[in-house]
Short mmCIF file of C-alpha atoms in Angstrom, two decimals:
data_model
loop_
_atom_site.label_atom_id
_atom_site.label_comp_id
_atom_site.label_asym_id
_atom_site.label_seq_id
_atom_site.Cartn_x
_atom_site.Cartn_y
_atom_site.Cartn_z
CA UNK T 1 -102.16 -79.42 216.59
CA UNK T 2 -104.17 -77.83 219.58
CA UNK T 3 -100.63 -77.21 221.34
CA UNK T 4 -101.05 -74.65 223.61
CA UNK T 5 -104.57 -77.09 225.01
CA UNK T 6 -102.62 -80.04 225.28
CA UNK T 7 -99.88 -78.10 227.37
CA UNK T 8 -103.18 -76.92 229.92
CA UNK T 9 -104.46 -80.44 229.85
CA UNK T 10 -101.04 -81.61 231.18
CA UNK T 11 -101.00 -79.22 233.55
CA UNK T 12 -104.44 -79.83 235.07
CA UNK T 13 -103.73 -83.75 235.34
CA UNK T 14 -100.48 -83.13 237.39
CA UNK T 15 -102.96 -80.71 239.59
CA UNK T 16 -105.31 -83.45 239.88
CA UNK T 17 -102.61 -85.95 240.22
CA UNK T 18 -101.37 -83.64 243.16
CA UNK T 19 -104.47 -84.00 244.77
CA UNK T 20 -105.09 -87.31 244.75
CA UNK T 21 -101.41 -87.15 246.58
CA UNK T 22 -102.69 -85.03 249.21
CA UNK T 23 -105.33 -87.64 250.05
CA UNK T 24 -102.32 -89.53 251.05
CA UNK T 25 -100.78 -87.98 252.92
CA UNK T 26 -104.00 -86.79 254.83
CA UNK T 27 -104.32 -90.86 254.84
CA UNK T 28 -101.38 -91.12 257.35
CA UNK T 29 -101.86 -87.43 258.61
CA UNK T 30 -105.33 -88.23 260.35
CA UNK T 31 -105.15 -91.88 260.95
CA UNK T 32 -107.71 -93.09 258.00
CA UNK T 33 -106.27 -95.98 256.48
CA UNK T 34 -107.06 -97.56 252.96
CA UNK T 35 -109.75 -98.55 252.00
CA UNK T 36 -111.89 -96.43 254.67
CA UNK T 37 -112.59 -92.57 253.40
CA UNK T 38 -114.36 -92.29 255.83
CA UNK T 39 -113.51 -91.28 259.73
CA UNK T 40 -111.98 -87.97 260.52
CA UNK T 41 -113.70 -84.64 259.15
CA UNK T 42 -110.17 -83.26 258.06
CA UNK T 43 -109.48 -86.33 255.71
CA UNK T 44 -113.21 -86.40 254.39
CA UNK T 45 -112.65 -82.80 253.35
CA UNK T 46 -109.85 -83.30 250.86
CA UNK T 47 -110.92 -86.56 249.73
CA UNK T 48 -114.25 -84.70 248.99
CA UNK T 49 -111.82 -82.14 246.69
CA UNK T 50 -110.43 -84.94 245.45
CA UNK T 51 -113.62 -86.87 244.26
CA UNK T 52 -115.13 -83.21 243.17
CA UNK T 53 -111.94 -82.76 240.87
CA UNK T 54 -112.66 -86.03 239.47
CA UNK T 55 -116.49 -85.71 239.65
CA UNK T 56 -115.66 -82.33 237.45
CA UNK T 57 -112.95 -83.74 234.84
CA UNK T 58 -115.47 -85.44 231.93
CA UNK T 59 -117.15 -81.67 231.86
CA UNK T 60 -113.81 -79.93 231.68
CA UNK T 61 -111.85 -81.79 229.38
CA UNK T 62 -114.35 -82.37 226.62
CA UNK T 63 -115.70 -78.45 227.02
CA UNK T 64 -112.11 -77.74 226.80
CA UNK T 65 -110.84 -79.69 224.11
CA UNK T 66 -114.32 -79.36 221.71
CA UNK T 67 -113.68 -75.40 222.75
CA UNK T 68 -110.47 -75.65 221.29
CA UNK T 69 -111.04 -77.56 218.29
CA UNK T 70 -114.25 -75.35 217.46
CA UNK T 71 -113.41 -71.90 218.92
CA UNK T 72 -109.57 -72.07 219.46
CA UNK T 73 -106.67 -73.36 221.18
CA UNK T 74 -105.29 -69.79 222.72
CA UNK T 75 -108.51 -68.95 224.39
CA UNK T 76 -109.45 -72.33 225.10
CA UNK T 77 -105.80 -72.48 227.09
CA UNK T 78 -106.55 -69.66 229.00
CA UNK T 79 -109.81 -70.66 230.20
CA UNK T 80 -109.00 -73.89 231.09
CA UNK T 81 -105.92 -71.87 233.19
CA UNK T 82 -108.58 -70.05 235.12
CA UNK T 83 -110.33 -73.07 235.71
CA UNK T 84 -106.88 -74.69 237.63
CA UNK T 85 -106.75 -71.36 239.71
CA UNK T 86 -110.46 -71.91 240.32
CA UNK T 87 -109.56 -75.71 241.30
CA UNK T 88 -106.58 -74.25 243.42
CA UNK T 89 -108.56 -71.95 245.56
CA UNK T 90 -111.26 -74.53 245.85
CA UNK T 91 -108.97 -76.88 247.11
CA UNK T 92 -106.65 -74.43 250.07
CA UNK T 93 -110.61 -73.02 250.93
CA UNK T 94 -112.20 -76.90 250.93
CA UNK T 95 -109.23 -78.19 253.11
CA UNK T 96 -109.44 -75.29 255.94
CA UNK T 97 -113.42 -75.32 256.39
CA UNK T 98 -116.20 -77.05 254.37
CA UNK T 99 -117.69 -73.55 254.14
CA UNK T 100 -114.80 -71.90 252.59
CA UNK T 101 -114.95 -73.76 248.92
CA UNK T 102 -117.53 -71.45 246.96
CA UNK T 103 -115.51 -69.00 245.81
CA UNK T 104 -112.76 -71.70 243.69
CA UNK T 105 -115.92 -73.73 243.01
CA UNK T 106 -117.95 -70.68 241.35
CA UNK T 107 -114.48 -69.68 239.78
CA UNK T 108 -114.02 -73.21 238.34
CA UNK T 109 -118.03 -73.74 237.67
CA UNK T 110 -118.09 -70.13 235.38
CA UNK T 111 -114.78 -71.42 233.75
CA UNK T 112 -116.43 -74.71 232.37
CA UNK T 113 -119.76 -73.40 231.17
CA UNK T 114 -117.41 -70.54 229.27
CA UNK T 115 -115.94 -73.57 227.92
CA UNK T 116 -119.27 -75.36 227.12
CA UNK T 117 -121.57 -72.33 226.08
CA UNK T 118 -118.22 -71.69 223.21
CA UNK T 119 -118.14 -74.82 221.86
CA UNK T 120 -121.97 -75.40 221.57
CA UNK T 121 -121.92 -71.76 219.78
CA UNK T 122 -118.70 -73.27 217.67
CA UNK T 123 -120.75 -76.51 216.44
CA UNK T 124 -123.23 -74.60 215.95
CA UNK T 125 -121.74 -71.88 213.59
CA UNK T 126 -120.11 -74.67 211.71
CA UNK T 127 -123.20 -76.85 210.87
CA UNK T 128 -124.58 -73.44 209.84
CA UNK T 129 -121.73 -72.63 207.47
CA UNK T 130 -121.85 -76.16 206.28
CA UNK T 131 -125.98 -75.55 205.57
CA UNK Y 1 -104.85 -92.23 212.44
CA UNK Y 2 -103.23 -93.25 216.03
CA UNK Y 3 -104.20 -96.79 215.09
CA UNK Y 4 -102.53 -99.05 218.03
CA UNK Y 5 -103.38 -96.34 220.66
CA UNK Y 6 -107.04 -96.38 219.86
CA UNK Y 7 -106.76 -100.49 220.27
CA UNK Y 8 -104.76 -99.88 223.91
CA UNK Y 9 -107.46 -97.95 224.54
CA UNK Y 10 -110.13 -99.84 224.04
CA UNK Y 11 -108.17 -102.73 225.92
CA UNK Y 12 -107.97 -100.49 228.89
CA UNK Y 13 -111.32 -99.49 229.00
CA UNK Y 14 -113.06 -103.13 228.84
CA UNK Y 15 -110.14 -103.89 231.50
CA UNK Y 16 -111.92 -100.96 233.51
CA UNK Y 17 -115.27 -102.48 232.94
CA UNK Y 18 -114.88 -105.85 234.06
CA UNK Y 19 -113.41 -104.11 237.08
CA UNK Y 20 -116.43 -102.76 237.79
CA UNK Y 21 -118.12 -106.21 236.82
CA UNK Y 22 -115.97 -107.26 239.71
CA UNK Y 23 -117.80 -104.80 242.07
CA UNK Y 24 -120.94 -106.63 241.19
CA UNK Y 25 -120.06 -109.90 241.77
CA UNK Y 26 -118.77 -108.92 245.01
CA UNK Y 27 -121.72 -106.47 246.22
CA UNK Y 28 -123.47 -110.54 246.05
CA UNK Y 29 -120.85 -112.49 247.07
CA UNK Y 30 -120.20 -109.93 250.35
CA UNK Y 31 -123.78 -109.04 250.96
CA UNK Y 32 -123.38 -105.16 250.50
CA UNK Y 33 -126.47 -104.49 249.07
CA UNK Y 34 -126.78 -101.29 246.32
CA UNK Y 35 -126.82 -98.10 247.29
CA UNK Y 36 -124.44 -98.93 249.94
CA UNK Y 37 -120.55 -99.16 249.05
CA UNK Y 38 -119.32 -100.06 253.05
CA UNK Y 39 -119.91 -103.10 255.16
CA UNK Y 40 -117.56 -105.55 254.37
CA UNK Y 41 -114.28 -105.82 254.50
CA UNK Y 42 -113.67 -107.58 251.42
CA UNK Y 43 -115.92 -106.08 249.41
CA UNK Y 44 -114.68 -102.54 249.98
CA UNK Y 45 -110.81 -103.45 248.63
CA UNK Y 46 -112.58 -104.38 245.30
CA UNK Y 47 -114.50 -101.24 245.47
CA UNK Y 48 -111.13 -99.10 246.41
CA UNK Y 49 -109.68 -100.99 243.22
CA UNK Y 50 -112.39 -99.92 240.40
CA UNK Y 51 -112.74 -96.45 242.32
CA UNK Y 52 -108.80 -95.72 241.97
CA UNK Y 53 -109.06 -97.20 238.60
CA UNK Y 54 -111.75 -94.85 237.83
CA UNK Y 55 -109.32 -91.84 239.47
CA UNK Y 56 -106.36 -92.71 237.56
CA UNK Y 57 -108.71 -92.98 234.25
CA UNK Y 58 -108.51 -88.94 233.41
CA UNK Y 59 -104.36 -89.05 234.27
CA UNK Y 60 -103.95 -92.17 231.94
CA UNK Y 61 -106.02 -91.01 228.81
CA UNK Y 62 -105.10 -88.18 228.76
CA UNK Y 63 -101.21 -88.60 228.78
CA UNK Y 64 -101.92 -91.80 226.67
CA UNK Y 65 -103.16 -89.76 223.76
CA UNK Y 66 -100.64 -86.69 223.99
CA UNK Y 67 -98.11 -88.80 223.93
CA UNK Y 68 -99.40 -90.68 221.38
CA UNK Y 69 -99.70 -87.41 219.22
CA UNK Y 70 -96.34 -85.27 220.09
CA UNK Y 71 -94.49 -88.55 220.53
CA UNK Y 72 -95.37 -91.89 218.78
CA UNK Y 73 -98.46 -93.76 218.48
CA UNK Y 74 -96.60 -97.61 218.50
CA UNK Y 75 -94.70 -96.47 221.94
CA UNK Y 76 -98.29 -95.29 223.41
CA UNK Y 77 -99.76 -98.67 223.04
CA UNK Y 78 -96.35 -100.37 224.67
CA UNK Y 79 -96.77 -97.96 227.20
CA UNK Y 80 -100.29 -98.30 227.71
CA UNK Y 81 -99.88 -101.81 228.09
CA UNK Y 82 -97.93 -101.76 230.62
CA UNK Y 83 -99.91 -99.37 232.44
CA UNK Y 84 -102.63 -102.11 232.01
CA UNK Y 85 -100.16 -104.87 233.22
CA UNK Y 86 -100.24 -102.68 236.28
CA UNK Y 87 -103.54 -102.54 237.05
CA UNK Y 88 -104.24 -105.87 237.12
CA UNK Y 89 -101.22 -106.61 239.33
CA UNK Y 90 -102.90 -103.95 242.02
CA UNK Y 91 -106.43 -105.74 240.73
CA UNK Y 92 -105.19 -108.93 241.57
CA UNK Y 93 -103.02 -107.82 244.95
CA UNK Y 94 -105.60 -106.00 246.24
CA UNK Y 95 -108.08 -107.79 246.28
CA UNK Y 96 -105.69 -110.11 248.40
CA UNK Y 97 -105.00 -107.64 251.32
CA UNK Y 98 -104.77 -104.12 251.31
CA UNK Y 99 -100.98 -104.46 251.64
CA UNK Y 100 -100.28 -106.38 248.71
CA UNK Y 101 -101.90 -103.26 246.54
CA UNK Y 102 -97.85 -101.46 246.47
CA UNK Y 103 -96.31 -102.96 243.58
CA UNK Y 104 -98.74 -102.94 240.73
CA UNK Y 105 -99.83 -99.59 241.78
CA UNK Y 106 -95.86 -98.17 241.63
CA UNK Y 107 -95.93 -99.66 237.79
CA UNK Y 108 -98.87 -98.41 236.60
CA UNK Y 109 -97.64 -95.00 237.94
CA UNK Y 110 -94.15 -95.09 236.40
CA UNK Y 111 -96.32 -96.18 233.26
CA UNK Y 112 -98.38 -93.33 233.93
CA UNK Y 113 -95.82 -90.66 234.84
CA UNK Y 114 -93.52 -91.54 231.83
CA UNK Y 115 -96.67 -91.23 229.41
CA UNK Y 116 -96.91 -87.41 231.15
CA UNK Y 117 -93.65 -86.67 230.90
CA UNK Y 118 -93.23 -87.96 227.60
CA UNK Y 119 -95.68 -85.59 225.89
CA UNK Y 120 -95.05 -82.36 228.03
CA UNK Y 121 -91.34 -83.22 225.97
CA UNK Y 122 -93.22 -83.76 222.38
CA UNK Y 123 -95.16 -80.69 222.89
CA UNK Y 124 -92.17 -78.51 224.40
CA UNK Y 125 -90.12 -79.24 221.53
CA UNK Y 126 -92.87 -79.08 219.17
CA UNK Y 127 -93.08 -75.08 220.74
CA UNK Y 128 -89.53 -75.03 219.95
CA UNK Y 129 -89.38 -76.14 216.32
CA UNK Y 130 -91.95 -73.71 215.66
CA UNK Y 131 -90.17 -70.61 216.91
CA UNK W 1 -114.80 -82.90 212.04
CA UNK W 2 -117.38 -84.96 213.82
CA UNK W 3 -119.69 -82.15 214.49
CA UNK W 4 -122.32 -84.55 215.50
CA UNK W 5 -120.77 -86.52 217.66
CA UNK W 6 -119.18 -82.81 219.33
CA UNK W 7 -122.92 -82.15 219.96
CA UNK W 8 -123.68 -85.55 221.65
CA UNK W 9 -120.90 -85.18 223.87
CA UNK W 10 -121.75 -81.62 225.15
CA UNK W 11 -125.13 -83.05 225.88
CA UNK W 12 -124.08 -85.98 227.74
CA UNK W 13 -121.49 -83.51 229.76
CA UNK W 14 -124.46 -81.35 230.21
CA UNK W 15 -127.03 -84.51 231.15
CA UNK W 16 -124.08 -85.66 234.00
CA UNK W 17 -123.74 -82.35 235.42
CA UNK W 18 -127.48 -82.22 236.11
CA UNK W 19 -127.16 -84.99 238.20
CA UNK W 20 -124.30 -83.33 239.88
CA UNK W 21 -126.79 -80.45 240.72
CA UNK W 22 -129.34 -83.07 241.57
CA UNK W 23 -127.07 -84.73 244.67
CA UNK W 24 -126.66 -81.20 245.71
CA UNK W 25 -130.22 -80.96 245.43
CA UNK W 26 -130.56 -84.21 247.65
CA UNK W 27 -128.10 -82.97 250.10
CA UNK W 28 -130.04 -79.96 250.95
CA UNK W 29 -133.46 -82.22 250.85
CA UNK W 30 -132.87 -84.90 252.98
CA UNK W 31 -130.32 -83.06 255.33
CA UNK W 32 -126.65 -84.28 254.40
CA UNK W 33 -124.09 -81.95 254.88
CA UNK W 34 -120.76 -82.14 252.66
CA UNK W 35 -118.12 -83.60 252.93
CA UNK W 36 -120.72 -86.77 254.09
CA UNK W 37 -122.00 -89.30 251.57
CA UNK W 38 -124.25 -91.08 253.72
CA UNK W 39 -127.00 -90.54 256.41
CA UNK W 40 -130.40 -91.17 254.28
CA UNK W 41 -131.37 -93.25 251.83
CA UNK W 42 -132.99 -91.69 249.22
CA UNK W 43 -129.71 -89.33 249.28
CA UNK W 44 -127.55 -92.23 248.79
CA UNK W 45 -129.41 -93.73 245.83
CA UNK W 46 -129.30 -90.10 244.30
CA UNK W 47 -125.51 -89.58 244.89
CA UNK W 48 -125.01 -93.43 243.49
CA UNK W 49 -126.39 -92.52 240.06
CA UNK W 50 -124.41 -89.89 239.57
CA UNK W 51 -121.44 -91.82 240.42
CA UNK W 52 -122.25 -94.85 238.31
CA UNK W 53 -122.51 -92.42 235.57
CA UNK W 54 -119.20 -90.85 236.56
CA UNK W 55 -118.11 -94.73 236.61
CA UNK W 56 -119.24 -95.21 232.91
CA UNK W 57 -117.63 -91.72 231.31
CA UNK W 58 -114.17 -93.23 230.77
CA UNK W 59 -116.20 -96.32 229.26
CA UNK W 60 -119.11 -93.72 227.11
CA UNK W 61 -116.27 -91.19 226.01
CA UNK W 62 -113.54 -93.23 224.31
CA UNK W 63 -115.81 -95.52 222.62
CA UNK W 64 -118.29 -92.53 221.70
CA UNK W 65 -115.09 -90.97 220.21
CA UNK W 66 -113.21 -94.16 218.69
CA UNK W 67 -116.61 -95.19 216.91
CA UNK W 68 -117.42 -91.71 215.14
CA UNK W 69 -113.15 -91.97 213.88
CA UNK W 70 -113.85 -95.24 212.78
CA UNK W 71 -116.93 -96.12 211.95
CA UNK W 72 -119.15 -93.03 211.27
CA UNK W 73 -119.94 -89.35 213.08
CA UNK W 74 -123.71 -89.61 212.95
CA UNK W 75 -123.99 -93.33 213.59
CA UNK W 76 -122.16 -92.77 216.38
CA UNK W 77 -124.21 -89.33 217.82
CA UNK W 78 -127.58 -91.59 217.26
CA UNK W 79 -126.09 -94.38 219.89
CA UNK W 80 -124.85 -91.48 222.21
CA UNK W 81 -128.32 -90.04 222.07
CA UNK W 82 -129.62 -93.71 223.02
CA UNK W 83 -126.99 -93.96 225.83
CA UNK W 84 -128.40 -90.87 227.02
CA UNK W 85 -131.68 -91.64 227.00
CA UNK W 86 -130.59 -94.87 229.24
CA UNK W 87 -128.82 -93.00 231.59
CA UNK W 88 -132.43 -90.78 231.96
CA UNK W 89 -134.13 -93.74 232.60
CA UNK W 90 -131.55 -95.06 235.16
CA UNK W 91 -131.58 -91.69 236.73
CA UNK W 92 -135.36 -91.71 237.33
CA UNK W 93 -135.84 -95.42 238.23
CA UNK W 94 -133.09 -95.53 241.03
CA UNK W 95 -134.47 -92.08 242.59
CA UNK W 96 -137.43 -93.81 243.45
CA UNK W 97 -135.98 -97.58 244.24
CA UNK W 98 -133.08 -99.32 243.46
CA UNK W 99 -135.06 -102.15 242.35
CA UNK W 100 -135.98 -99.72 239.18
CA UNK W 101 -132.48 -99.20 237.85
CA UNK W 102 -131.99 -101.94 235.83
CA UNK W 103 -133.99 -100.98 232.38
CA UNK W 104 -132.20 -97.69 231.87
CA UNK W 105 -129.20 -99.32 233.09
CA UNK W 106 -129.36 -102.17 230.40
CA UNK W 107 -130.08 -99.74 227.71
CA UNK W 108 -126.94 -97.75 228.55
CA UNK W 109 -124.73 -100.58 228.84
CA UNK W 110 -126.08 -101.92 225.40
CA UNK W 111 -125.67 -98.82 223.70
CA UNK W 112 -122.10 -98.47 225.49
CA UNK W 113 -121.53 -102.34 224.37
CA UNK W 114 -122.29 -101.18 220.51
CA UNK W 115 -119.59 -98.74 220.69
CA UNK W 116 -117.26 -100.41 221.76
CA UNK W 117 -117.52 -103.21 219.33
CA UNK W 118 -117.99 -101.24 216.50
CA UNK W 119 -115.09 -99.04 217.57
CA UNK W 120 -113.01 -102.75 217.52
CA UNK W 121 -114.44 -103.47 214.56
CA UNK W 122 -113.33 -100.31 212.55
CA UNK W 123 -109.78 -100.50 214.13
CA UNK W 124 -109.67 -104.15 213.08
CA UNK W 125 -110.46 -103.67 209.80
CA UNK W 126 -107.99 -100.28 209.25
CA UNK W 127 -105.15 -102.74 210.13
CA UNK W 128 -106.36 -105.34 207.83
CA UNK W 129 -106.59 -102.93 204.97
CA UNK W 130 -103.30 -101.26 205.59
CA UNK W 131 -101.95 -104.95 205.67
#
């Protein structure tokens, strides 16, 4: 059992889960109600973290979890831990000014293809062992 | 083999289809014509519905299968079934007015939520048998 | 393991986050600024592929996944590859209309269709022999 990755994968679906929260509250906070997302600048911000988050979790949960089965589940825990911080920052930078995200999203970004570029190598060795 | 949570799962994901089936049907029925997802009333509830489907997709598999693992796979499915249940209540009261969304969307959260909570147990005490 | 079916599914993670890239491509191309989702066209039809295919991961994944457990790892890789090449397909036809999405879209759906019913299949027929 992968159990330090399925203790990282909990914690980055309450972090999501958190977000999607915050587009609640910015629901109320600026006036947009359901189902508009669009019609203040402040609420399109974090529902664009939102969406990104969600636009981002089928490439970080299968890099993470092949990573882990192929590579292993330490380093594949602590990866996908720098890819919450990178989330984190995206989303306090994101919510102040649209030009403010880079940084979390580069953070996040390198944290994903880590994840990706060690599995691929992981599959790889193992068909090669198995040749 | 996590026999009865692979079948909730593949429940839950042809439930999530015809969801999206649903945004079809009503792109015709309201006029909205592809790319656009705005313009009618109507049409943009069933649109909210599949799109916060699709949101609460990576917080339900997720937990679903964790718990399944550090937990039990029959009490997954049960779970997961209700989670379902709760869908298409919010499906169903949606679609209705955007007021009527509340009460299927509180079950399939509590549904959600005790799925979480459930496996961050399994895998805490699974840390502690270990030590 | 089902090291071919690991393979598929960092190419289809890969293949989606190209189109990622490709609405910020858009966005720079025909002039919309983030957080916005709308303004031109040929944006919009960009930025609704990669969201239909961000529609269909929580469909692709799972039944990717439950086929290769229950039915076989490299039958399964050769329908991800075909699902893949659908989604290519899609991609290119709705960039230049939206009339032109419906081939790749078809083939994806089929080959999304095949998964999912073998998947139900193999479950099936793991109960009935354990009966």
């Amino acid at each position: 059992m992968l159990n330090w990755t399925a203790l990282v994968t909990l914690l980055a679906v309450i972090f999501y889960f958190y977000m999607s929260f915050q587009v609640g509250a910015a629901r109320q906070k600026f006036g947009v109600e359901a189902p508009a997302t669009t019609g203040h600048p402040n609420f399109e911000r974090v529902f664009r973290v939102q969406m990104n988050t969600l636009e981002w979790m089928p490439i970080f949960l299968p890099a993470l979890w092949l990573f882990a089965a192929y590579v292993g589940d330490i380093s594949a825990a602590v990866i996908g831990l720098i890819w919450i911080a990178g989330r984190a920052l995206y989303l306090t930078g994101y919510s102040e000014a649209a030009d403010k995200r880079h940084r979390g999203f580069g953070i996040q970004a390198l944290a994903a293809g880590v994840l990706w570029v060690g599995a691929l190598v992981g599959i790889v060795m193992r068909f090669a062992h198995m040749g």
